[in-house]
């Protein structure tokens, strides 16, 4: 599968029960650590654009928004290929990605300390999307049970303990969002919040366009807003990954499940909610980093 090399030969259960691999205290899929040296030696270019988020925090949404901005809000141009080919993932083999002509738009889930160093060296523009811990945790819980390269989530209570401890794939959400928050003070990073995009997509899309130095007319902006509504994304086979059955079991749930702010209320007990609020308050105190858990 183009731009997903290294996972195209997976069977439905080929790695489901495999353990994740620990790299400096962070758990990654074995399919990532298998290409670790290759990934770390990736040669970024100065005009590369990187989209980054913790898993299930809105990176696929951001990919489609960015592609629409770059192509003047023309959905036909964005229908040229599936999203993972238009904006490939830095996390498996990168051999085919290196052959893509400039300018490239790429995606990753790496925390700041494991991003291939060349992205920092080339001072590449980065768009980072952050989602509140509660909704992110719920979405990630379901995601573990549908993707075939990481273990199942276990019970909700078990998953919550692992999430809080950072013992989940791609590491601690708390460390992750703080690492990128601090990095924005030293690098050209546009740090966006999932909740802000849901609240006012036109406003946030304009921020992205300005960051990319692209002017959007009102009509183009409106087309992008409409095209990237969650309801439209969910049914779009070019973005919902329905063409990757070897990787995603989308019988229950689909890759794009609800896409809402506040879905956590259907999963958290009062005590669990308060506990997570307290953890965030302690860890983020004085940093200026705050998250909304409802609109």
mmCIF file of C-alpha atoms in Angstrom, residues 68-260:
data_model
loop_
_atom_site.group_PDB
_atom_site.id
_atom_site.type_symbol
_atom_site.label_atom_id
_atom_site.label_comp_id
_atom_site.label_asym_id
_atom_site.label_seq_id
_atom_site.Cartn_x
_atom_site.Cartn_y
_atom_site.Cartn_z
ATOM 1 C CA UNK A 68 -8.278 21.551 0.859
ATOM 2 C CA UNK A 69 -6.509 24.814 1.726
ATOM 3 C CA UNK A 70 -3.537 23.901 -0.440
ATOM 4 C CA UNK A 71 -5.815 23.091 -3.386
ATOM 5 C CA UNK A 72 -8.042 26.132 -3.284
ATOM 6 C CA UNK A 73 -10.997 24.369 -1.698
ATOM 7 C CA UNK A 74 -11.411 22.076 -4.713
ATOM 8 C CA UNK A 75 -12.786 18.707 -3.509
ATOM 9 C CA UNK A 76 -12.039 17.087 -6.873
ATOM 10 C CA UNK A 77 -8.326 17.759 -6.421
ATOM 11 C CA UNK A 78 -8.540 16.285 -2.938
ATOM 12 C CA UNK A 79 -10.172 13.190 -4.425
ATOM 13 C CA UNK A 80 -6.992 12.329 -6.333
ATOM 14 C CA UNK A 81 -6.007 9.655 -3.767
ATOM 15 C CA UNK A 82 -6.726 8.425 -0.230
ATOM 16 C CA UNK A 83 -5.597 10.781 2.508
ATOM 17 C CA UNK A 84 -2.719 8.534 3.619
ATOM 18 C CA UNK A 85 -1.238 8.785 0.115
ATOM 19 C CA UNK A 86 -1.776 12.529 -0.243
ATOM 20 C CA UNK A 87 -0.295 13.198 3.198
ATOM 21 C CA UNK A 88 1.758 10.141 4.181
ATOM 22 C CA UNK A 89 2.562 9.022 7.700
ATOM 23 C CA UNK A 90 6.046 9.234 9.219
ATOM 24 C CA UNK A 91 5.934 6.177 11.448
ATOM 25 C CA UNK A 92 6.622 3.139 9.305
ATOM 26 C CA UNK A 93 9.055 2.714 6.411
ATOM 27 C CA UNK A 94 9.822 6.096 4.846
ATOM 28 C CA UNK A 95 11.498 4.884 1.666
ATOM 29 C CA UNK A 96 8.609 5.857 -0.644
ATOM 30 C CA UNK A 97 8.053 9.125 1.202
ATOM 31 C CA UNK A 98 11.597 10.235 0.460
ATOM 32 C CA UNK A 99 10.846 9.955 -3.255
ATOM 33 C CA UNK A 100 7.879 12.367 -3.125
ATOM 34 C CA UNK A 101 8.701 15.682 -4.829
ATOM 35 C CA UNK A 102 8.604 18.934 -2.894
ATOM 36 C CA UNK A 103 6.686 20.535 -1.385
ATOM 37 C CA UNK A 104 5.525 17.672 0.833
ATOM 38 C CA UNK A 105 2.872 17.604 3.539
ATOM 39 C CA UNK A 106 3.441 14.806 6.051
ATOM 40 C CA UNK A 107 1.857 13.454 9.224
ATOM 41 C CA UNK A 108 3.211 11.880 12.398
ATOM 42 C CA UNK A 109 2.289 10.900 15.953
ATOM 43 C CA UNK A 110 5.793 11.224 17.378
ATOM 44 C CA UNK A 111 6.374 13.186 20.597
ATOM 45 C CA UNK A 112 8.879 16.011 20.351
ATOM 46 C CA UNK A 113 11.820 13.964 21.624
ATOM 47 C CA UNK A 114 11.410 11.276 18.961
ATOM 48 C CA UNK A 115 10.596 13.422 15.960
ATOM 49 C CA UNK A 116 13.256 12.825 13.288
ATOM 50 C CA UNK A 117 15.874 15.520 14.056
ATOM 51 C CA UNK A 118 15.954 16.862 10.507
ATOM 52 C CA UNK A 119 12.517 18.468 11.008
ATOM 53 C CA UNK A 120 14.030 20.693 13.700
ATOM 54 C CA UNK A 121 17.239 21.242 11.740
ATOM 55 C CA UNK A 122 15.322 22.375 8.642
ATOM 56 C CA UNK A 123 12.983 24.557 10.745
ATOM 57 C CA UNK A 124 9.938 22.988 9.071
ATOM 58 C CA UNK A 125 6.489 24.391 9.717
ATOM 59 C CA UNK A 126 4.428 22.147 11.980
ATOM 60 C CA UNK A 127 0.694 22.137 12.693
ATOM 61 C CA UNK A 128 -0.071 20.501 16.015
ATOM 62 C CA UNK A 129 -3.602 19.485 17.048
ATOM 63 C CA UNK A 130 -4.410 18.845 20.721
ATOM 64 C CA UNK A 131 -7.613 17.327 22.105
ATOM 65 C CA UNK A 132 -8.772 17.284 25.716
ATOM 66 C CA UNK A 133 -7.674 14.222 27.672
ATOM 67 C CA UNK A 134 -11.141 12.858 28.384
ATOM 68 C CA UNK A 135 -12.457 12.773 24.814
ATOM 69 C CA UNK A 136 -9.045 11.724 23.534
ATOM 70 C CA UNK A 137 -8.998 8.820 25.973
ATOM 71 C CA UNK A 138 -12.469 7.633 24.955
ATOM 72 C CA UNK A 139 -11.656 7.762 21.264
ATOM 73 C CA UNK A 140 -8.334 6.006 21.802
ATOM 74 C CA UNK A 141 -10.017 3.298 23.881
ATOM 75 C CA UNK A 142 -12.214 2.337 20.925
ATOM 76 C CA UNK A 143 -9.361 2.742 18.460
ATOM 77 C CA UNK A 144 -7.271 0.105 20.246
ATOM 78 C CA UNK A 145 -9.987 -2.435 19.565
ATOM 79 C CA UNK A 146 -10.235 -1.773 15.838
ATOM 80 C CA UNK A 147 -6.630 -1.391 14.670
ATOM 81 C CA UNK A 148 -4.654 -4.566 14.063
ATOM 82 C CA UNK A 149 -1.137 -3.477 15.007
ATOM 83 C CA UNK A 150 -1.592 -2.678 18.709
ATOM 84 C CA UNK A 151 -3.128 -4.694 21.569
ATOM 85 C CA UNK A 152 -6.767 -4.433 22.576
ATOM 86 C CA UNK A 153 -7.624 -1.829 25.195
ATOM 87 C CA UNK A 154 -8.928 -4.187 27.883
ATOM 88 C CA UNK A 155 -11.696 -2.914 30.157
ATOM 89 C CA UNK A 156 -12.431 0.795 30.460
ATOM 90 C CA UNK A 157 -10.994 0.920 33.978
ATOM 91 C CA UNK A 158 -7.838 -0.887 32.871
ATOM 92 C CA UNK A 159 -7.384 1.400 29.904
ATOM 93 C CA UNK A 160 -7.833 4.514 32.018
ATOM 94 C CA UNK A 161 -5.082 3.403 34.405
ATOM 95 C CA UNK A 162 -2.753 2.657 31.489
ATOM 96 C CA UNK A 163 -3.591 5.981 29.834
ATOM 97 C CA UNK A 164 -2.861 7.946 32.998
ATOM 98 C CA UNK A 165 0.400 6.043 33.499
ATOM 99 C CA UNK A 166 1.442 6.577 29.878
ATOM 100 C CA UNK A 167 1.476 2.826 29.276
ATOM 101 C CA UNK A 168 -0.325 3.075 25.946
ATOM 102 C CA UNK A 169 0.902 3.196 22.382
ATOM 103 C CA UNK A 170 2.725 6.479 21.572
ATOM 104 C CA UNK A 171 3.186 7.250 25.260
ATOM 105 C CA UNK A 172 1.813 9.662 27.828
ATOM 106 C CA UNK A 173 -0.814 12.110 26.598
ATOM 107 C CA UNK A 174 0.198 14.501 29.389
ATOM 108 C CA UNK A 175 3.883 14.553 28.416
ATOM 109 C CA UNK A 176 2.970 14.667 24.747
ATOM 110 C CA UNK A 177 0.779 17.778 24.765
ATOM 111 C CA UNK A 178 3.163 19.618 27.109
ATOM 112 C CA UNK A 179 6.189 18.755 24.991
ATOM 113 C CA UNK A 180 4.651 20.242 21.867
ATOM 114 C CA UNK A 181 3.297 23.226 23.833
ATOM 115 C CA UNK A 182 6.828 24.106 24.956
ATOM 116 C CA UNK A 183 8.304 23.465 21.499
ATOM 117 C CA UNK A 184 6.070 26.110 19.919
ATOM 118 C CA UNK A 185 8.089 28.811 21.705
ATOM 119 C CA UNK A 186 11.195 27.842 19.733
ATOM 120 C CA UNK A 187 9.928 26.545 16.393
ATOM 121 C CA UNK A 188 7.336 27.540 13.753
ATOM 122 C CA UNK A 189 4.504 25.497 15.272
ATOM 123 C CA UNK A 190 0.818 26.354 15.000
ATOM 124 C CA UNK A 191 -0.721 24.797 18.123
ATOM 125 C CA UNK A 192 -4.434 24.239 17.647
ATOM 126 C CA UNK A 193 -7.154 22.752 19.826
ATOM 127 C CA UNK A 194 -9.713 20.239 18.585
ATOM 128 C CA UNK A 195 -12.398 21.971 20.628
ATOM 129 C CA UNK A 196 -11.703 25.335 18.982
ATOM 130 C CA UNK A 197 -12.030 23.814 15.523
ATOM 131 C CA UNK A 198 -15.357 22.243 16.489
ATOM 132 C CA UNK A 199 -16.605 25.538 17.945
ATOM 133 C CA UNK A 200 -15.674 27.760 14.992
ATOM 134 C CA UNK A 201 -14.139 25.875 12.052
ATOM 135 C CA UNK A 202 -14.035 28.948 9.782
ATOM 136 C CA UNK A 203 -11.989 30.897 12.327
ATOM 137 C CA UNK A 204 -9.498 28.082 12.852
ATOM 138 C CA UNK A 205 -9.200 27.284 9.132
ATOM 139 C CA UNK A 206 -8.303 30.920 8.546
ATOM 140 C CA UNK A 207 -5.557 30.587 11.173
ATOM 141 C CA UNK A 208 -4.168 27.601 9.319
ATOM 142 C CA UNK A 209 -4.289 29.393 5.965
ATOM 143 C CA UNK A 210 -2.481 32.405 7.424
ATOM 144 C CA UNK A 211 0.159 30.125 8.909
ATOM 145 C CA UNK A 212 0.635 28.608 5.443
ATOM 146 C CA UNK A 213 0.626 32.081 3.859
ATOM 147 C CA UNK A 214 -2.378 31.245 1.687
ATOM 148 C CA UNK A 215 -5.228 33.687 1.105
ATOM 149 C CA UNK A 216 -8.744 32.249 1.219
ATOM 150 C CA UNK A 217 -11.771 33.968 -0.233
ATOM 151 C CA UNK A 218 -15.032 33.723 1.675
ATOM 152 C CA UNK A 219 -16.446 31.270 -0.850
ATOM 153 C CA UNK A 220 -13.387 29.001 -0.695
ATOM 154 C CA UNK A 221 -13.434 29.122 3.091
ATOM 155 C CA UNK A 222 -17.086 28.103 3.149
ATOM 156 C CA UNK A 223 -16.390 25.180 0.803
ATOM 157 C CA UNK A 224 -13.618 23.947 3.061
ATOM 158 C CA UNK A 225 -15.813 24.204 6.147
ATOM 159 C CA UNK A 226 -18.575 22.216 4.473
ATOM 160 C CA UNK A 227 -16.273 19.591 2.975
ATOM 161 C CA UNK A 228 -14.517 18.926 6.286
ATOM 162 C CA UNK A 229 -17.584 18.674 8.516
ATOM 163 C CA UNK A 230 -17.393 15.468 10.527
ATOM 164 C CA UNK A 231 -20.546 14.062 8.958
ATOM 165 C CA UNK A 232 -19.051 14.473 5.484
ATOM 166 C CA UNK A 233 -15.647 13.158 6.494
ATOM 167 C CA UNK A 234 -17.172 10.066 8.084
ATOM 168 C CA UNK A 235 -18.788 8.978 4.819
ATOM 169 C CA UNK A 236 -15.869 9.947 2.570
ATOM 170 C CA UNK A 237 -13.971 6.744 1.625
ATOM 171 C CA UNK A 238 -10.892 8.786 0.793
ATOM 172 C CA UNK A 239 -10.483 9.840 4.433
ATOM 173 C CA UNK A 240 -12.319 7.269 6.583
ATOM 174 C CA UNK A 241 -9.781 4.469 5.907
ATOM 175 C CA UNK A 242 -12.508 2.054 4.821
ATOM 176 C CA UNK A 243 -10.124 0.848 2.094
ATOM 177 C CA UNK A 244 -7.680 -0.568 4.661
ATOM 178 C CA UNK A 245 -9.501 -3.644 6.033
ATOM 179 C CA UNK A 246 -6.183 -5.410 6.726
ATOM 180 C CA UNK A 247 -5.323 -2.643 9.197
ATOM 181 C CA UNK A 248 -8.680 -1.474 10.573
ATOM 182 C CA UNK A 249 -11.614 -3.627 11.621
ATOM 183 C CA UNK A 250 -14.390 -1.054 11.233
ATOM 184 C CA UNK A 251 -17.346 -3.309 12.001
ATOM 185 C CA UNK A 252 -17.597 -1.757 15.458
ATOM 186 C CA UNK A 253 -16.661 1.036 15.796
ATOM 187 C CA UNK A 254 -15.772 2.886 12.569
ATOM 188 C CA UNK A 255 -12.498 4.792 12.272
ATOM 189 C CA UNK A 256 -14.501 8.020 12.539
ATOM 190 C CA UNK A 257 -16.844 7.291 15.425
ATOM 191 C CA UNK A 258 -18.496 10.451 16.818
ATOM 192 C CA UNK A 259 -16.068 13.351 16.506
ATOM 193 C CA UNK A 260 -17.754 15.358 19.238
#
